[in-house]
XYZ file of C-alpha atoms in Angstrom:
750
model
C -20.471 -105.669 72.353
C -23.296 -108.200 72.543
C -21.785 -109.882 75.679
C -21.331 -106.505 77.323
C -24.940 -105.633 76.545
C -26.135 -108.983 77.904
C -24.189 -108.399 81.111
C -25.769 -104.971 81.479
C -29.250 -106.435 81.070
C -28.483 -109.115 83.673
C -27.330 -106.422 86.124
C -30.454 -104.339 85.478
C -32.717 -107.381 85.884
C -31.041 -108.319 89.167
C -31.452 -104.737 90.429
C -35.135 -104.632 89.482
C -35.749 -108.005 91.138
C -34.059 -106.863 94.343
C -36.159 -103.712 94.382
C -39.324 -105.736 93.682
C -38.500 -108.223 96.447
C -37.874 -105.362 98.919
C -41.167 -103.694 97.997
C -43.046 -106.996 98.303
C -41.484 -107.642 101.700
C -42.436 -104.174 102.834
C -45.998 -104.657 101.607
C -46.310 -108.006 103.379
C -45.026 -106.684 106.684
C -46.889 -103.334 106.521
C -46.159 -100.253 108.640
C -45.836 -101.520 112.196
C -46.659 -98.997 114.887
C -44.031 -98.445 117.513
C -45.740 -100.327 120.318
C -44.396 -100.463 123.833
C -43.201 -104.031 123.466
C -41.251 -103.232 120.312
C -39.793 -99.850 121.182
C -38.700 -97.923 124.238
C -40.901 -98.531 127.279
C -43.419 -95.745 127.723
C -44.361 -94.170 131.014
C -47.098 -91.646 131.671
C -47.924 -89.055 134.282
C -50.282 -86.165 135.003
C -48.772 -82.790 135.769
C -49.660 -79.141 135.937
C -51.753 -76.910 138.140
C -54.338 -76.346 139.404
C -55.718 -79.854 139.070
C -57.162 -82.881 140.818
C -55.508 -86.289 140.985
C -57.419 -87.586 137.954
C -56.715 -84.681 135.580
C -53.802 -82.687 134.287
C -51.325 -82.134 131.508
C -50.468 -85.506 129.986
C -46.743 -86.234 129.859
C -45.064 -89.270 128.325
C -41.599 -90.722 129.010
C -40.016 -91.808 125.737
C -36.398 -92.342 124.790
C -35.281 -91.509 128.353
C -36.925 -88.078 128.267
C -40.214 -86.641 129.522
C -42.305 -84.659 127.046
C -45.836 -83.563 126.196
C -48.499 -84.191 123.542
C -49.797 -81.451 121.239
C -53.523 -80.668 121.204
C -53.758 -80.538 117.382
C -56.583 -82.872 116.246
C -56.878 -84.151 119.824
C -60.082 -86.066 120.576
C -61.852 -87.810 123.429
C -60.767 -91.136 121.919
C -57.136 -90.111 122.452
C -57.970 -89.235 126.044
C -59.569 -92.674 126.586
C -56.350 -94.427 125.539
C -54.165 -92.168 127.682
C -56.404 -92.481 130.761
C -56.177 -96.268 130.520
C -52.380 -95.897 130.453
C -52.763 -94.041 133.749
C -54.920 -96.769 135.267
C -58.323 -95.122 134.916
C -61.246 -96.847 133.198
C -61.985 -94.033 130.748
C -61.820 -90.304 130.063
C -64.575 -87.799 130.692
C -62.935 -84.929 128.844
C -59.760 -83.323 127.610
C -58.215 -79.858 127.657
C -56.364 -77.803 125.079
C -54.086 -74.773 124.986
C -52.018 -75.745 128.036
C -54.925 -75.422 130.468
C -52.775 -77.043 133.160
C -49.729 -74.948 132.400
C -46.965 -75.293 129.834
C -44.681 -78.299 130.046
C -40.965 -78.441 129.342
C -38.769 -80.579 127.103
C -39.909 -82.201 123.874
C -43.389 -82.258 122.355
C -43.285 -85.968 121.632
C -46.521 -86.461 119.689
C -48.610 -84.336 117.329
C -51.815 -84.912 115.319
C -52.585 -88.038 117.335
C -55.601 -89.917 115.976
C -56.847 -92.846 118.065
C -59.949 -94.919 117.579
C -60.337 -95.285 121.315
C -59.818 -99.034 121.651
C -56.035 -99.105 121.196
C -53.976 -100.679 123.969
C -51.200 -98.119 123.591
C -50.915 -94.549 122.385
C -48.105 -95.877 120.186
C -50.715 -97.860 118.237
C -52.506 -94.654 117.232
C -51.757 -92.692 114.097
C -49.571 -89.595 114.524
C -46.769 -87.667 112.869
C -44.273 -89.859 114.676
C -42.238 -89.486 117.834
C -40.633 -86.066 118.128
C -42.087 -84.800 114.839
C -44.151 -81.761 115.827
C -44.606 -78.123 114.897
C -46.261 -77.255 118.229
C -45.127 -75.124 121.128
C -45.890 -75.877 124.780
C -48.753 -73.397 124.584
C -50.592 -76.247 122.827
C -49.973 -78.944 125.441
C -52.930 -81.296 125.788
C -54.497 -82.376 129.059
C -56.919 -85.136 130.013
C -59.685 -85.504 132.586
C -60.088 -89.154 133.571
C -63.067 -90.799 135.212
C -62.236 -91.210 138.897
C -62.433 -94.990 138.771
C -59.430 -97.272 138.466
C -59.203 -100.354 136.281
C -59.884 -103.446 138.478
C -56.635 -105.010 139.638
C -54.655 -102.067 138.369
C -51.165 -101.613 139.834
C -49.723 -98.173 139.221
C -46.223 -99.320 138.330
C -46.484 -97.573 134.973
C -47.634 -94.224 136.370
C -45.026 -91.760 137.448
C -46.447 -88.861 139.415
C -45.069 -85.502 138.436
C -42.163 -84.437 140.551
C -43.445 -83.117 143.883
C -42.735 -79.511 143.026
C -46.387 -78.505 142.731
C -49.186 -78.068 145.217
C -52.405 -79.512 143.845
C -54.939 -78.995 146.627
C -55.185 -76.521 149.466
C -57.668 -75.874 152.279
C -58.374 -73.661 155.271
C -58.889 -75.731 158.419
C -60.908 -73.854 161.053
C -59.948 -74.518 164.662
C -62.621 -72.518 166.514
C -65.557 -74.798 167.347
C -68.212 -72.416 166.021
C -66.330 -71.771 162.773
C -66.168 -75.496 161.961
C -69.912 -75.618 161.309
C -70.243 -72.264 159.573
C -69.863 -71.858 155.811
C -68.034 -70.433 154.070
C -64.806 -71.082 155.977
C -63.090 -67.705 155.919
C -60.318 -68.275 158.449
C -58.074 -71.122 159.474
C -54.784 -72.957 159.174
C -53.510 -73.240 155.603
C -52.953 -76.885 154.693
C -51.841 -78.618 151.496
C -52.714 -82.102 150.344
C -49.817 -84.496 150.889
C -50.076 -88.211 150.145
C -53.207 -89.426 151.965
C -53.471 -86.522 154.394
C -52.813 -82.847 154.943
C -49.679 -80.927 155.881
C -48.997 -77.398 157.085
C -46.963 -74.494 155.733
C -44.353 -72.829 157.942
C -45.152 -69.134 158.338
C -41.555 -67.911 158.512
C -41.498 -64.954 156.114
C -45.246 -65.224 155.531
C -46.766 -61.947 154.322
C -50.148 -60.509 153.215
C -49.338 -61.233 149.579
C -49.235 -64.955 150.358
C -52.550 -64.620 152.182
C -54.054 -62.838 149.187
C -53.147 -65.747 146.903
C -54.569 -68.314 149.331
C -57.793 -66.334 149.758
C -58.127 -66.062 145.977
C -57.853 -69.842 145.649
C -60.555 -70.244 148.305
C -62.912 -67.935 146.392
C -62.446 -64.709 148.374
C -61.490 -61.350 146.840
C -59.246 -60.089 149.669
C -57.428 -60.990 152.894
C -57.516 -59.411 156.334
C -55.384 -59.508 159.483
C -55.594 -62.533 161.730
C -54.958 -62.985 165.474
C -51.763 -64.996 165.219
C -51.254 -65.252 168.994
C -54.565 -67.054 169.481
C -53.630 -69.716 166.957
C -50.130 -70.080 168.389
C -51.493 -71.082 171.779
C -53.857 -73.589 170.224
C -51.424 -75.111 167.731
C -48.667 -75.660 170.294
C -50.682 -78.639 171.567
C -51.229 -80.144 168.092
C -49.236 -82.764 166.218
C -48.025 -80.970 163.096
C -46.448 -82.085 159.836
C -44.914 -79.340 157.715
C -44.588 -79.612 153.973
C -43.711 -76.116 152.647
C -41.681 -73.172 153.798
C -40.256 -69.912 152.443
C -43.361 -69.086 150.420
C -42.809 -65.773 148.611
C -45.789 -64.792 146.452
C -46.073 -61.525 144.558
C -49.807 -61.378 145.313
C -51.097 -61.609 141.732
C -50.693 -65.375 141.338
C -53.869 -67.380 140.800
C -52.475 -70.450 142.567
C -49.878 -70.967 145.265
C -48.048 -73.373 142.935
C -47.016 -70.344 140.908
C -45.226 -68.798 143.894
C -41.600 -69.507 144.865
C -41.415 -71.904 147.833
C -39.415 -74.820 149.138
C -40.337 -78.297 150.317
C -39.176 -79.811 153.562
C -37.156 -82.964 153.212
C -36.680 -85.706 155.743
C -38.424 -85.446 159.134
C -40.905 -82.595 158.686
C -42.337 -82.925 162.225
C -39.346 -81.094 163.716
C -39.299 -78.381 161.049
C -40.301 -74.705 161.355
C -38.521 -74.138 164.662
C -38.824 -70.383 164.478
C -42.430 -70.196 163.361
C -45.851 -71.835 163.366
C -48.363 -73.029 160.761
C -49.496 -70.290 158.375
C -52.930 -68.922 159.271
C -55.078 -66.864 156.910
C -58.276 -64.839 157.284
C -60.279 -63.843 154.190
C -63.019 -61.346 153.379
C -66.008 -62.913 151.594
C -67.660 -61.197 148.657
C -71.261 -59.871 148.839
C -72.829 -63.066 147.478
C -71.251 -65.168 150.207
C -71.791 -62.963 153.240
C -73.897 -64.869 155.758
C -76.371 -63.450 158.231
C -79.290 -61.067 157.978
C -77.593 -58.827 155.448
C -77.425 -61.629 152.852
C -80.535 -60.688 150.883
C -79.794 -56.969 150.970
C -76.297 -57.583 149.659
C -77.601 -59.909 146.961
C -80.098 -57.304 145.845
C -77.414 -54.632 145.806
C -75.196 -56.955 143.779
C -77.873 -57.280 141.078
C -78.919 -53.652 140.878
C -77.933 -52.150 137.495
C -75.517 -49.255 137.537
C -73.723 -50.335 140.697
C -70.721 -51.784 138.830
C -69.018 -51.333 135.489
C -68.359 -55.030 134.895
C -70.664 -58.042 134.973
C -70.834 -61.703 133.940
C -73.496 -63.038 131.574
C -74.314 -66.426 130.079
C -72.892 -68.640 132.835
C -74.890 -71.374 134.533
C -73.074 -71.064 137.866
C -72.030 -68.231 140.118
C -68.645 -66.811 139.198
C -68.643 -67.734 135.525
C -69.780 -66.050 132.368
C -69.017 -63.748 129.483
C -67.316 -60.533 130.644
C -69.322 -57.404 129.861
C -68.270 -53.847 130.706
C -70.170 -50.570 130.910
C -68.997 -47.599 128.870
C -70.968 -44.437 128.125
C -74.063 -46.028 129.694
C -73.909 -48.961 127.267
C -72.904 -52.525 128.038
C -70.452 -54.227 125.711
C -68.049 -57.153 125.622
C -64.267 -57.645 125.816
C -62.197 -59.116 122.980
C -60.123 -62.176 123.918
C -56.840 -61.003 122.341
C -54.093 -61.473 124.988
C -56.762 -62.465 127.526
C -55.101 -64.351 130.389
C -55.501 -65.456 134.017
C -54.064 -62.241 135.447
C -56.680 -60.119 133.702
C -59.448 -62.616 134.406
C -58.545 -62.545 138.117
C -58.997 -58.782 138.236
C -62.537 -59.280 136.914
C -63.245 -62.044 139.428
C -62.013 -60.093 142.446
C -63.814 -56.932 141.339
C -67.068 -58.903 141.365
C -66.448 -60.328 144.824
C -65.082 -63.744 143.833
C -61.594 -65.198 144.228
C -58.891 -65.526 141.598
C -59.652 -66.940 138.165
C -59.671 -70.663 137.470
C -59.952 -70.170 133.723
C -59.607 -67.309 131.269
C -62.054 -68.302 128.542
C -61.630 -67.291 124.914
C -63.587 -67.830 121.713
C -67.007 -66.910 123.165
C -67.061 -70.050 125.327
C -69.846 -68.428 127.366
C -71.870 -67.413 124.333
C -71.614 -64.419 122.040
C -72.598 -60.994 123.284
C -74.170 -58.239 121.278
C -73.713 -54.523 120.935
C -70.265 -52.894 121.020
C -66.950 -54.513 121.929
C -65.455 -51.987 124.313
C -61.996 -53.377 125.104
C -59.222 -55.282 123.344
C -55.804 -56.591 124.416
C -56.463 -55.894 128.088
C -53.212 -56.353 129.988
C -53.614 -56.357 133.757
C -50.790 -57.058 136.180
C -53.203 -58.762 138.574
C -52.963 -56.146 141.327
C -55.569 -53.744 139.907
C -58.875 -53.376 141.746
C -60.859 -52.524 138.611
C -60.709 -53.896 135.078
C -60.973 -50.360 133.701
C -57.691 -49.542 135.495
C -55.792 -51.961 133.235
C -54.152 -50.862 129.976
C -56.209 -51.796 126.923
C -56.729 -50.899 123.277
C -59.851 -49.482 121.713
C -61.626 -51.551 119.101
C -61.587 -50.832 115.400
C -64.097 -52.371 113.003
C -61.727 -55.101 111.801
C -60.187 -55.969 115.175
C -62.670 -58.338 116.806
C -66.003 -60.077 116.434
C -68.350 -61.399 119.067
C -67.038 -64.878 118.316
C -63.965 -63.675 120.255
C -65.787 -62.528 123.394
C -63.784 -63.187 126.564
C -65.145 -65.013 129.592
C -64.042 -66.198 133.024
C -64.523 -68.959 135.560
C -63.732 -67.740 139.049
C -62.908 -69.539 142.268
C -65.897 -69.318 144.610
C -66.164 -70.358 148.270
C -67.610 -73.728 149.154
C -71.071 -73.110 150.598
C -72.469 -76.637 150.800
C -75.704 -75.628 149.087
C -75.833 -78.886 147.136
C -76.154 -80.881 150.382
C -79.665 -79.550 151.058
C -81.278 -80.425 147.734
C -81.651 -83.555 145.620
C -83.658 -84.944 142.701
C -85.694 -88.137 142.774
C -87.685 -90.210 140.303
C -86.098 -88.883 137.114
C -84.629 -90.897 134.280
C -81.205 -89.277 134.642
C -79.335 -87.229 137.217
C -80.404 -84.061 135.363
C -84.128 -84.432 136.051
C -86.552 -85.340 138.795
C -88.770 -84.111 141.596
C -87.077 -81.516 143.738
C -86.551 -82.528 147.370
C -85.136 -80.231 150.034
C -83.679 -80.951 153.473
C -85.509 -79.285 156.345
C -84.476 -79.861 159.957
C -83.166 -83.083 161.477
C -84.968 -86.415 161.582
C -85.095 -89.031 164.343
C -82.069 -90.788 162.891
C -79.979 -87.644 163.136
C -79.926 -87.030 159.381
C -81.829 -84.336 157.493
C -85.560 -84.604 156.850
C -86.256 -84.626 153.104
C -89.480 -83.489 151.506
C -91.099 -82.370 148.252
C -91.976 -78.854 147.086
C -95.503 -77.846 146.129
C -95.789 -77.283 142.377
C -98.197 -74.337 142.666
C -96.543 -71.351 140.988
C -93.348 -73.302 140.278
C -91.748 -72.132 137.037
C -88.595 -71.500 135.084
C -87.073 -69.024 137.553
C -87.410 -71.447 140.448
C -86.023 -74.260 138.288
C -83.025 -72.088 137.406
C -82.159 -71.683 141.081
C -82.663 -75.398 141.756
C -80.405 -76.439 138.860
C -77.777 -73.922 139.949
C -77.883 -75.199 143.529
C -77.524 -78.782 142.288
C -74.570 -77.806 140.099
C -76.384 -79.133 137.022
C -76.251 -76.034 134.842
C -79.266 -74.387 133.221
C -82.974 -75.117 133.595
C -84.739 -76.561 130.581
C -88.104 -76.813 132.295
C -89.774 -76.095 135.604
C -92.561 -78.648 136.013
C -95.696 -78.354 138.117
C -96.785 -81.939 137.527
C -94.457 -84.934 137.841
C -96.837 -87.905 137.794
C -94.901 -89.648 134.994
C -91.740 -90.165 137.081
C -91.041 -93.075 139.412
C -92.938 -92.638 142.691
C -91.720 -95.687 144.614
C -89.702 -93.719 147.181
C -91.487 -90.384 147.373
C -91.430 -88.231 150.475
C -94.048 -85.897 151.891
C -94.571 -82.346 150.721
C -92.855 -79.926 153.118
C -92.459 -76.594 151.296
C -94.821 -74.312 149.383
C -95.060 -70.803 147.985
C -91.550 -70.779 146.512
C -90.949 -67.607 144.461
C -87.496 -66.840 143.083
C -86.078 -63.908 141.145
C -83.724 -66.261 139.278
C -80.346 -65.081 140.577
C -80.430 -66.740 144.019
C -77.753 -69.244 145.000
C -80.198 -71.618 146.732
C -83.947 -72.140 147.083
C -83.664 -71.192 150.752
C -82.847 -67.636 149.572
C -86.165 -67.402 147.701
C -89.478 -66.295 149.175
C -91.552 -69.202 150.522
C -94.156 -70.020 153.151
C -92.190 -70.063 156.376
C -94.115 -71.943 159.039
C -96.932 -73.688 157.218
C -97.707 -75.678 154.100
C -100.232 -73.953 151.856
C -100.652 -76.048 148.727
C -103.850 -76.412 146.703
C -102.781 -79.745 145.209
C -100.771 -81.822 147.683
C -100.548 -85.123 145.836
C -97.176 -86.469 144.681
C -98.138 -85.894 141.064
C -98.245 -82.147 141.755
C -94.766 -81.916 143.272
C -92.327 -79.482 141.672
C -89.798 -80.923 139.259
C -86.938 -79.771 137.035
C -85.106 -80.806 133.905
C -81.588 -79.354 133.907
C -79.018 -79.069 131.136
C -75.305 -78.311 131.081
C -75.786 -76.064 128.070
C -78.477 -73.660 126.933
C -79.602 -71.787 123.881
C -78.927 -68.054 123.763
C -81.369 -66.244 121.519
C -80.575 -62.839 120.101
C -82.963 -60.558 118.269
C -81.480 -58.799 115.241
C -82.707 -55.398 116.367
C -81.673 -53.293 113.328
C -83.933 -55.423 111.111
C -86.937 -54.367 113.192
C -86.008 -50.727 112.654
C -85.456 -51.223 108.943
C -88.695 -53.098 108.232
C -91.206 -51.383 110.556
C -94.220 -49.738 108.910
C -97.903 -49.013 109.546
C -100.696 -50.816 107.661
C -104.439 -50.233 107.790
C -105.687 -53.774 107.155
C -109.366 -54.430 106.286
C -111.263 -56.496 108.825
C -112.414 -59.018 106.215
C -108.725 -60.059 105.870
C -108.248 -60.592 109.613
C -110.620 -63.453 110.464
C -107.760 -65.945 110.936
C -105.795 -63.508 113.042
C -108.847 -62.867 115.236
C -109.233 -66.616 115.864
C -105.645 -66.695 117.132
C -106.043 -63.648 119.416
C -103.645 -61.549 117.363
C -105.764 -58.396 117.640
C -106.497 -56.151 120.587
C -109.605 -56.838 122.664
C -111.509 -53.889 121.160
C -111.535 -55.685 117.805
C -114.372 -57.854 119.120
C -116.638 -54.803 119.111
C -115.761 -53.770 115.560
C -118.321 -53.779 112.765
C -117.080 -56.956 111.030
C -116.330 -57.302 108.139
C -116.337 -53.533 107.593
C -113.656 -51.159 108.755
C -109.969 -51.834 109.413
C -107.323 -52.287 112.111
C -104.122 -50.254 112.258
C -101.108 -52.570 112.578
C -97.455 -51.875 113.349
C -95.696 -54.513 111.236
C -92.032 -55.539 111.218
C -89.796 -58.510 110.509
C -88.267 -60.528 113.320
C -84.986 -62.423 113.023
C -83.933 -64.536 116.025
C -80.344 -65.869 116.152
C -79.216 -68.746 118.364
C -75.717 -67.870 119.545
C -75.750 -70.237 122.526
C -74.341 -73.701 123.121
C -77.515 -75.776 122.624
C -80.324 -75.903 120.081
C -83.508 -74.082 121.029
C -86.591 -76.304 121.052
C -90.157 -75.248 121.833
C -91.651 -76.840 124.912
C -94.540 -78.337 122.918
C -93.462 -81.079 120.514
C -95.158 -81.694 117.187
C -97.254 -84.493 118.706
C -99.216 -81.786 120.541
C -99.737 -79.502 117.533
C -103.289 -78.686 116.487
C -104.894 -78.306 113.111
C -105.825 -74.732 112.342
C -108.637 -74.764 109.851
C -108.312 -71.110 108.916
C -104.636 -71.314 107.990
C -104.948 -74.944 106.843
C -101.906 -76.344 108.661
C -100.760 -77.833 111.969
C -98.890 -75.707 114.462
C -98.244 -75.122 118.128
C -100.118 -72.289 119.760
C -97.398 -71.819 122.383
C -96.326 -68.198 122.386
C -92.664 -67.868 121.428
C -92.269 -64.083 121.625
C -94.281 -61.222 123.139
C -94.323 -57.743 121.589
C -95.305 -55.015 124.061
C -95.732 -51.331 123.283
C -95.007 -49.236 126.368
C -95.099 -45.570 127.272
C -91.761 -44.052 128.343
C -92.719 -44.671 131.992
C -93.345 -48.371 131.305
C -97.146 -48.527 131.011
C -98.335 -51.080 128.445
C -100.645 -49.608 125.829
C -100.675 -52.406 123.225
C -99.343 -55.896 122.766
C -98.786 -58.602 120.210
C -97.211 -62.037 120.123
C -95.561 -64.565 117.875
C -96.982 -68.050 118.207
C -94.849 -70.976 117.083
C -96.513 -71.371 113.712
C -93.174 -72.384 112.310
C -89.877 -72.121 114.152
C -87.088 -73.278 111.872
C -83.563 -72.720 110.562
C -84.252 -70.112 107.886
C -80.531 -69.503 107.322
C -77.307 -70.667 108.988
C -73.664 -69.728 109.162
C -71.450 -71.176 106.432
C -70.206 -74.169 108.430
C -73.557 -75.037 110.055
C -76.142 -77.392 108.576
C -79.875 -76.788 108.946
C -81.627 -79.241 111.270
C -85.148 -77.876 111.740
C -87.738 -77.354 109.038
C -91.497 -77.030 109.373
C -92.364 -78.487 105.969
C -93.914 -81.977 105.943
C -94.720 -81.837 109.645
C -91.032 -81.455 110.522
C -89.448 -80.672 113.862
C -89.342 -77.082 115.131
C -86.275 -75.416 116.583
C -83.288 -73.154 115.978
C -79.854 -74.762 115.618
C -76.805 -73.143 117.183
C -75.386 -70.822 114.533
C -78.715 -70.455 112.690
C -81.578 -67.985 112.767
C -85.336 -67.992 112.319
C -86.924 -65.248 110.209
C -90.534 -64.164 110.535
C -91.284 -61.727 107.747
C -93.402 -58.649 108.275
C -96.073 -59.936 105.882
C -96.899 -63.054 107.948
C -100.130 -63.079 109.954
C -99.743 -61.973 113.599
C -96.275 -60.508 113.010
C -97.540 -57.165 114.259
C -98.900 -55.088 117.109
C -102.482 -53.856 116.861
C -102.122 -50.110 117.546
C -105.613 -49.075 116.477
C -106.322 -47.660 119.940
C -102.880 -46.083 120.505
C -102.582 -42.316 120.437
C -99.690 -40.720 118.461
C -96.529 -40.355 120.524
C -93.184 -41.931 121.437
C -93.293 -45.515 122.697
C -91.017 -48.351 123.736
C -91.309 -51.586 121.760
C -90.300 -54.395 124.098
C -89.605 -57.902 122.819
C -89.643 -60.669 125.431
C -89.205 -64.428 125.380
C -92.332 -66.552 125.538
C -94.048 -67.057 128.879
C -95.826 -70.227 129.853
C -98.464 -70.982 132.435
C -95.793 -72.664 134.545
C -93.582 -69.636 134.505
C -93.669 -66.738 136.880
C -95.024 -63.388 135.669
C -92.873 -61.647 133.121
C -89.432 -60.975 134.671
C -88.290 -58.736 131.841
C -85.626 -56.245 132.831
C -86.082 -52.678 131.693
C -82.850 -50.738 131.613
C -82.303 -47.160 130.562
C -82.277 -46.791 126.756
C -79.144 -45.337 125.263
C -77.509 -44.719 121.911
C -79.113 -43.059 118.897
C -81.223 -44.577 116.143
C -83.721 -43.002 113.797
C -87.103 -43.991 112.440
C -88.714 -40.936 110.853
C -87.479 -38.975 113.901
C -84.746 -39.164 116.535
C -85.118 -42.296 118.625
C -83.341 -43.859 121.571
C -82.341 -47.479 121.340
C -81.151 -50.152 123.743
C -80.538 -53.822 123.062
C -79.441 -56.615 125.369
C -79.643 -60.407 125.431
C -82.852 -62.146 126.042
C -82.880 -65.805 126.832
C -86.246 -66.877 125.485
C -85.386 -70.302 126.830
C -85.605 -68.917 130.359
C -87.695 -65.751 129.927
C -85.145 -63.658 131.769
C -84.090 -60.606 129.816
C -85.635 -58.394 127.189
C -84.626 -56.446 124.136
C -86.232 -53.055 124.019
C -85.980 -49.856 122.101
C -87.876 -46.622 121.674
C -89.951 -46.686 118.502
C -91.019 -43.278 117.224
C -94.473 -43.714 115.713
C -95.543 -40.074 115.994
C -95.029 -39.204 112.333
C -96.167 -42.593 111.066
C -99.397 -42.493 113.072
C -100.215 -38.832 112.502
């Protein structure tokens, strides 16, 4: 019994030792990533549509099979590693949710987590090869910097099979049309290797032309003189690439249409036809000639259309808003797709949609959400013609507002403007090209800063393709002046919606500038993102009241010009002023923090209130008669602009205490209570009646006169009597739009 027991203990000891040795060996070796040298050789390629050569859906060849990578936990660091696999120096961005189309086969990697310096994607943490719970709707894409690694040989890059068309153009053949933009008519050509190839027009139909025109930024196609082109093209050396194109007409890209590629010698192909030729109809914004300004004005007149885009920095992009019962509202992004987005784009005079944006990518709207689960086929002329569901209270929030990016025609506007002297490509003195110099190139010159403001800067930044305008500067002495040009343009006045500065009013044949030195040249600071400030209008209604405040309590307010001009003639300190008081809550629902123009270094000490603050006016309060005549006004100076409260997942960044920085973080709001000095309108001289209370973003000396838009009030609210109410975005950052509503003060003032 003892020997048997001893044998059992020896067996157990040997087993434990073997387990211990195995564990120790495992600990010494550690988990070794499956690197390329140790596992199957990896290959990478970019695929999908529409895309450029340096972007696309990332696909990896592993275990003799092509597959994709899921976008869960995807980061820019992952994109850096993958772009280096493809021979590029780095990544500039990445895309989620199958932006470049859904792949096929396996989803090889999921929850990839790279540091960014790894030599192989196999060195990064992940769930392991083939272990994924993703569908191809979550395929990740990368956008690589268009610069190859020095000495790079693309033996490891496998281009996607040539069953997609990446790039397409219209090549004009008439001499006059070659110089005129936009190009609306020409031979359809596709990018092939280092050149361009044609499409055989056998079986070509208007539906194909519609798709091509949509890609080029045009809403519709028109008939073309095929015989003219046939005579011309018979003398040309042609190289065909595609044939048998059969689009349905609702595709956003020709790659989505059925077609076939020529194989072998394509120069002898298309015996029974000729190269496909297309003619397109430009939208109102891109119609050249004398009617341009009239069509632009008609495009921006309210009430002309029942759909519009808001919040975008460029033409053809923005949050989709629709008009219903005389009230603008947004569209919920449930089931929002490219087909529906293309209907919006074409209705507004653009081409097909490049992107159908979800999750309030173009900022959150306000007011009602009019449509949900819009399902267009792509052939509708109006968004309201598509089937949709009405919204219930629990269906959608403004965090789900739908947006679009549309194809627009190439106009070449960016070739006639440039920035100089700035510290980055987003800032500098504005130079424009006027005429032709002795060398044959354009003559560049500066713009006079007199009257230059935010609206002009908005147009300049849009023309440059640099997004929004942070500032329009009238003095630029602090920028590099080593290569400055002469001043050539003055009197520039823009409405803010123009596509180029040449569309704005300006002095035509002469230079009329009070200050012609380089330091007084117009400048801009642009930004890819902007704040979007929203007034919480119901709070104004809920907190508004009338107070008769004794004059002896208003000395500080008088020093800060918070009372009407007649207060100067009052019998101080006796008597009182009648004030309309209310709370003001400003939300930042944009994509960038809002910062006042004046930093804390320029704040002044106010002896009466015993603290430092900026006297820049942040908000104007105007009391108007129903016909728009101003009868009283007030303003909110930036005493303290801070993050009073924020959404649950947002941290406060701005606080005025201890001489802190002012601003409003994205997802936060600033609250000015009704009992704070100057949070009022002095209505002492206003007669009883119905009035409009208009709230506008702050104006500066550099800005143009108030460009506030006054629409027709609608809806029903009540404040001691029946009132009309209207609320829309105002971008205090750019002083463009206003919130306004009818305030009934008849009973309160009686």
